[in-house]
mmCIF file of C-alpha atoms in Angstrom:
data_model
loop_
_atom_site.group_PDB
_atom_site.id
_atom_site.type_symbol
_atom_site.label_atom_id
_atom_site.label_comp_id
_atom_site.label_asym_id
_atom_site.label_seq_id
_atom_site.Cartn_x
_atom_site.Cartn_y
_atom_site.Cartn_z
ATOM 1 C CA UNK A 1 19.778 5.478 -5.534
ATOM 2 C CA UNK A 2 21.210 5.051 -9.018
ATOM 3 C CA UNK A 3 19.201 4.065 -12.077
ATOM 4 C CA UNK A 4 20.358 0.431 -12.120
ATOM 5 C CA UNK A 5 19.519 -0.061 -8.447
ATOM 6 C CA UNK A 6 16.017 1.308 -9.039
ATOM 7 C CA UNK A 7 15.641 -1.147 -11.923
ATOM 8 C CA UNK A 8 16.740 -4.002 -9.645
ATOM 9 C CA UNK A 9 14.116 -2.991 -7.069
ATOM 10 C CA UNK A 10 11.461 -2.771 -9.780
ATOM 11 C CA UNK A 11 12.471 -6.249 -10.956
ATOM 12 C CA UNK A 12 12.131 -7.623 -7.436
ATOM 13 C CA UNK A 13 8.756 -6.015 -6.789
ATOM 14 C CA UNK A 14 7.275 -7.077 -10.118
ATOM 15 C CA UNK A 15 8.638 -10.613 -9.781
ATOM 16 C CA UNK A 16 7.097 -11.137 -6.352
ATOM 17 C CA UNK A 17 3.766 -9.620 -7.374
ATOM 18 C CA UNK A 18 3.760 -11.609 -10.623
ATOM 19 C CA UNK A 19 4.440 -14.865 -8.787
ATOM 20 C CA UNK A 20 1.627 -14.192 -6.322
ATOM 21 C CA UNK A 21 -0.776 -13.321 -9.137
ATOM 22 C CA UNK A 22 0.158 -16.398 -11.164
ATOM 23 C CA UNK A 23 -0.127 -18.859 -8.290
ATOM 24 C CA UNK A 24 -3.387 -17.326 -7.054
ATOM 25 C CA UNK A 25 -4.913 -17.273 -10.524
ATOM 26 C CA UNK A 26 -3.826 -20.842 -11.282
ATOM 27 C CA UNK A 27 -5.142 -22.188 -7.984
ATOM 28 C CA UNK A 28 -8.403 -20.339 -8.521
ATOM 29 C CA UNK A 29 -8.755 -21.888 -11.985
ATOM 30 C CA UNK A 30 -8.011 -25.327 -10.556
ATOM 31 C CA UNK A 31 -10.845 -24.886 -8.020
ATOM 32 C CA UNK A 32 -9.586 -27.774 -5.942
ATOM 33 C CA UNK A 33 -9.153 -30.094 -8.936
ATOM 34 C CA UNK A 34 -5.925 -31.347 -10.430
ATOM 35 C CA UNK A 35 -3.528 -28.592 -11.512
ATOM 36 C CA UNK A 36 -2.811 -30.405 -14.750
ATOM 37 C CA UNK A 37 -6.410 -29.722 -15.845
ATOM 38 C CA UNK A 38 -5.865 -25.948 -15.704
ATOM 39 C CA UNK A 39 -5.421 -24.169 -19.024
ATOM 40 C CA UNK A 40 -2.178 -22.627 -17.842
ATOM 41 C CA UNK A 41 -0.796 -20.906 -20.916
ATOM 42 C CA UNK A 42 -3.162 -17.878 -21.043
ATOM 43 C CA UNK A 43 -2.550 -17.269 -17.335
ATOM 44 C CA UNK A 44 1.192 -17.526 -17.839
ATOM 45 C CA UNK A 45 1.207 -15.249 -20.893
ATOM 46 C CA UNK A 46 -0.956 -12.634 -19.159
ATOM 47 C CA UNK A 47 1.295 -12.747 -16.103
ATOM 48 C CA UNK A 48 4.454 -12.372 -18.194
ATOM 49 C CA UNK A 49 2.945 -9.588 -20.310
ATOM 50 C CA UNK A 50 1.563 -7.823 -17.270
ATOM 51 C CA UNK A 51 4.933 -8.084 -15.578
ATOM 52 C CA UNK A 52 6.685 -6.522 -18.546
ATOM 53 C CA UNK A 53 4.195 -3.645 -18.706
ATOM 54 C CA UNK A 54 4.306 -3.149 -14.927
ATOM 55 C CA UNK A 55 8.119 -3.086 -14.987
ATOM 56 C CA UNK A 56 8.177 -0.456 -17.701
ATOM 57 C CA UNK A 57 5.557 1.735 -16.035
ATOM 58 C CA UNK A 58 7.066 1.440 -12.551
ATOM 59 C CA UNK A 59 10.544 2.213 -13.922
ATOM 60 C CA UNK A 60 9.237 5.295 -15.702
ATOM 61 C CA UNK A 61 7.302 6.595 -12.702
ATOM 62 C CA UNK A 62 10.162 5.919 -10.288
ATOM 63 C CA UNK A 63 12.642 7.480 -12.721
ATOM 64 C CA UNK A 64 10.514 10.595 -13.068
ATOM 65 C CA UNK A 65 10.346 10.915 -9.288
ATOM 66 C CA UNK A 66 14.100 10.454 -8.987
ATOM 67 C CA UNK A 67 14.669 12.966 -11.776
ATOM 68 C CA UNK A 68 12.678 15.593 -9.935
ATOM 69 C CA UNK A 69 14.795 15.146 -6.803
ATOM 70 C CA UNK A 70 18.203 14.847 -8.511
ATOM 71 C CA UNK A 71 18.137 15.945 -12.166
ATOM 72 C CA UNK A 72 21.918 15.526 -12.583
ATOM 73 C CA UNK A 73 22.079 11.926 -11.357
ATOM 74 C CA UNK A 74 19.410 10.375 -13.558
ATOM 75 C CA UNK A 75 20.617 7.754 -15.991
ATOM 76 C CA UNK A 76 24.282 7.959 -15.021
ATOM 77 C CA UNK A 77 26.172 4.720 -14.591
ATOM 78 C CA UNK A 78 29.778 3.879 -13.885
ATOM 79 C CA UNK A 79 32.056 0.841 -13.857
ATOM 80 C CA UNK A 80 30.643 -0.316 -10.506
ATOM 81 C CA UNK A 81 27.124 -0.335 -11.956
ATOM 82 C CA UNK A 82 28.269 -2.372 -14.937
ATOM 83 C CA UNK A 83 30.131 -4.838 -12.668
ATOM 84 C CA UNK A 84 27.072 -5.297 -10.467
ATOM 85 C CA UNK A 85 24.820 -5.777 -13.491
ATOM 86 C CA UNK A 86 27.190 -8.390 -14.915
ATOM 87 C CA UNK A 87 27.432 -10.239 -11.581
ATOM 88 C CA UNK A 88 23.666 -10.243 -10.982
ATOM 89 C CA UNK A 89 23.012 -11.430 -14.547
ATOM 90 C CA UNK A 90 25.352 -14.378 -13.996
ATOM 91 C CA UNK A 91 23.641 -15.261 -10.732
ATOM 92 C CA UNK A 92 20.203 -15.042 -12.349
ATOM 93 C CA UNK A 93 21.187 -17.021 -15.423
ATOM 94 C CA UNK A 94 22.334 -19.916 -13.283
ATOM 95 C CA UNK A 95 18.720 -20.468 -12.266
ATOM 96 C CA UNK A 96 17.653 -20.491 -15.909
ATOM 97 C CA UNK A 97 20.176 -23.245 -16.552
ATOM 98 C CA UNK A 98 18.879 -25.224 -13.577
ATOM 99 C CA UNK A 99 15.305 -24.796 -14.832
ATOM 100 C CA UNK A 100 16.358 -25.842 -18.323
ATOM 101 C CA UNK A 101 17.893 -29.002 -16.921
ATOM 102 C CA UNK A 102 14.706 -29.640 -14.972
ATOM 103 C CA UNK A 103 12.683 -29.245 -18.164
ATOM 104 C CA UNK A 104 14.915 -31.752 -19.933
ATOM 105 C CA UNK A 105 14.401 -34.261 -17.133
ATOM 106 C CA UNK A 106 10.632 -33.716 -17.182
ATOM 107 C CA UNK A 107 10.595 -34.197 -20.949
ATOM 108 C CA UNK A 108 12.614 -37.374 -20.579
ATOM 109 C CA UNK A 109 10.080 -38.843 -18.167
ATOM 110 C CA UNK A 110 7.211 -37.549 -20.345
ATOM 111 C CA UNK A 111 5.697 -35.375 -17.648
ATOM 112 C CA UNK A 112 2.537 -33.381 -18.258
ATOM 113 C CA UNK A 113 3.019 -30.137 -20.195
ATOM 114 C CA UNK A 114 1.740 -28.206 -17.169
ATOM 115 C CA UNK A 115 4.749 -29.248 -15.093
ATOM 116 C CA UNK A 116 7.231 -28.709 -17.902
ATOM 117 C CA UNK A 117 5.992 -25.182 -18.596
ATOM 118 C CA UNK A 118 5.732 -24.288 -14.947
ATOM 119 C CA UNK A 119 9.236 -25.536 -14.240
ATOM 120 C CA UNK A 120 10.559 -23.138 -16.845
ATOM 121 C CA UNK A 121 8.315 -20.359 -15.529
ATOM 122 C CA UNK A 122 9.628 -20.857 -12.003
ATOM 123 C CA UNK A 123 13.126 -20.718 -13.486
ATOM 124 C CA UNK A 124 12.315 -17.330 -15.009
ATOM 125 C CA UNK A 125 10.903 -16.094 -11.704
ATOM 126 C CA UNK A 126 13.882 -17.348 -9.696
ATOM 127 C CA UNK A 127 16.299 -15.909 -12.225
ATOM 128 C CA UNK A 128 14.728 -12.461 -11.937
ATOM 129 C CA UNK A 129 14.291 -12.635 -8.162
ATOM 130 C CA UNK A 130 17.682 -14.017 -7.185
ATOM 131 C CA UNK A 131 19.458 -11.831 -9.745
ATOM 132 C CA UNK A 132 17.640 -8.812 -8.323
ATOM 133 C CA UNK A 133 18.543 -9.784 -4.758
ATOM 134 C CA UNK A 134 22.195 -10.193 -5.766
ATOM 135 C CA UNK A 135 22.123 -6.778 -7.403
ATOM 136 C CA UNK A 136 20.538 -5.007 -4.430
ATOM 137 C CA UNK A 137 22.909 -6.696 -1.979
ATOM 138 C CA UNK A 138 25.877 -5.672 -4.130
ATOM 139 C CA UNK A 139 24.657 -2.067 -4.191
ATOM 140 C CA UNK A 140 24.163 -2.017 -0.422
ATOM 141 C CA UNK A 141 27.234 -3.964 0.697
ATOM 142 C CA UNK A 142 29.531 -3.719 -2.309
ATOM 143 C CA UNK A 143 31.120 -6.327 -4.493
ATOM 144 C CA UNK A 144 33.436 -8.581 -2.510
#
């Protein structure tokens, strides 16, 4: 498995775990009450920060393990890796655009800040998840 594919897997794992943590934490804070009463921004910032730290640590640990097995192949990339990274970034960014449009609509109808922020957060999660899926599928099946 090449470096970029490992990074894609790390992105997928951290995204799924981060989403589960965020939803669980938010629902726990709501305690059956309205979600708009939850102070969402510390939960969101801790989830994003934790996801960044987890991604870095998991990438380092996985890279060290891969380096022990194949010291010559660590960190090498070729044109295929760059093409896959470019394709998966485009796929992921499309979800950011969709989320941005959703945020504009929510602002236009003067929705609660909770829904506006969470729409953008879901856009970030979907961007990372779908972009990671596209990358892993491209590594496994090739670019068509």
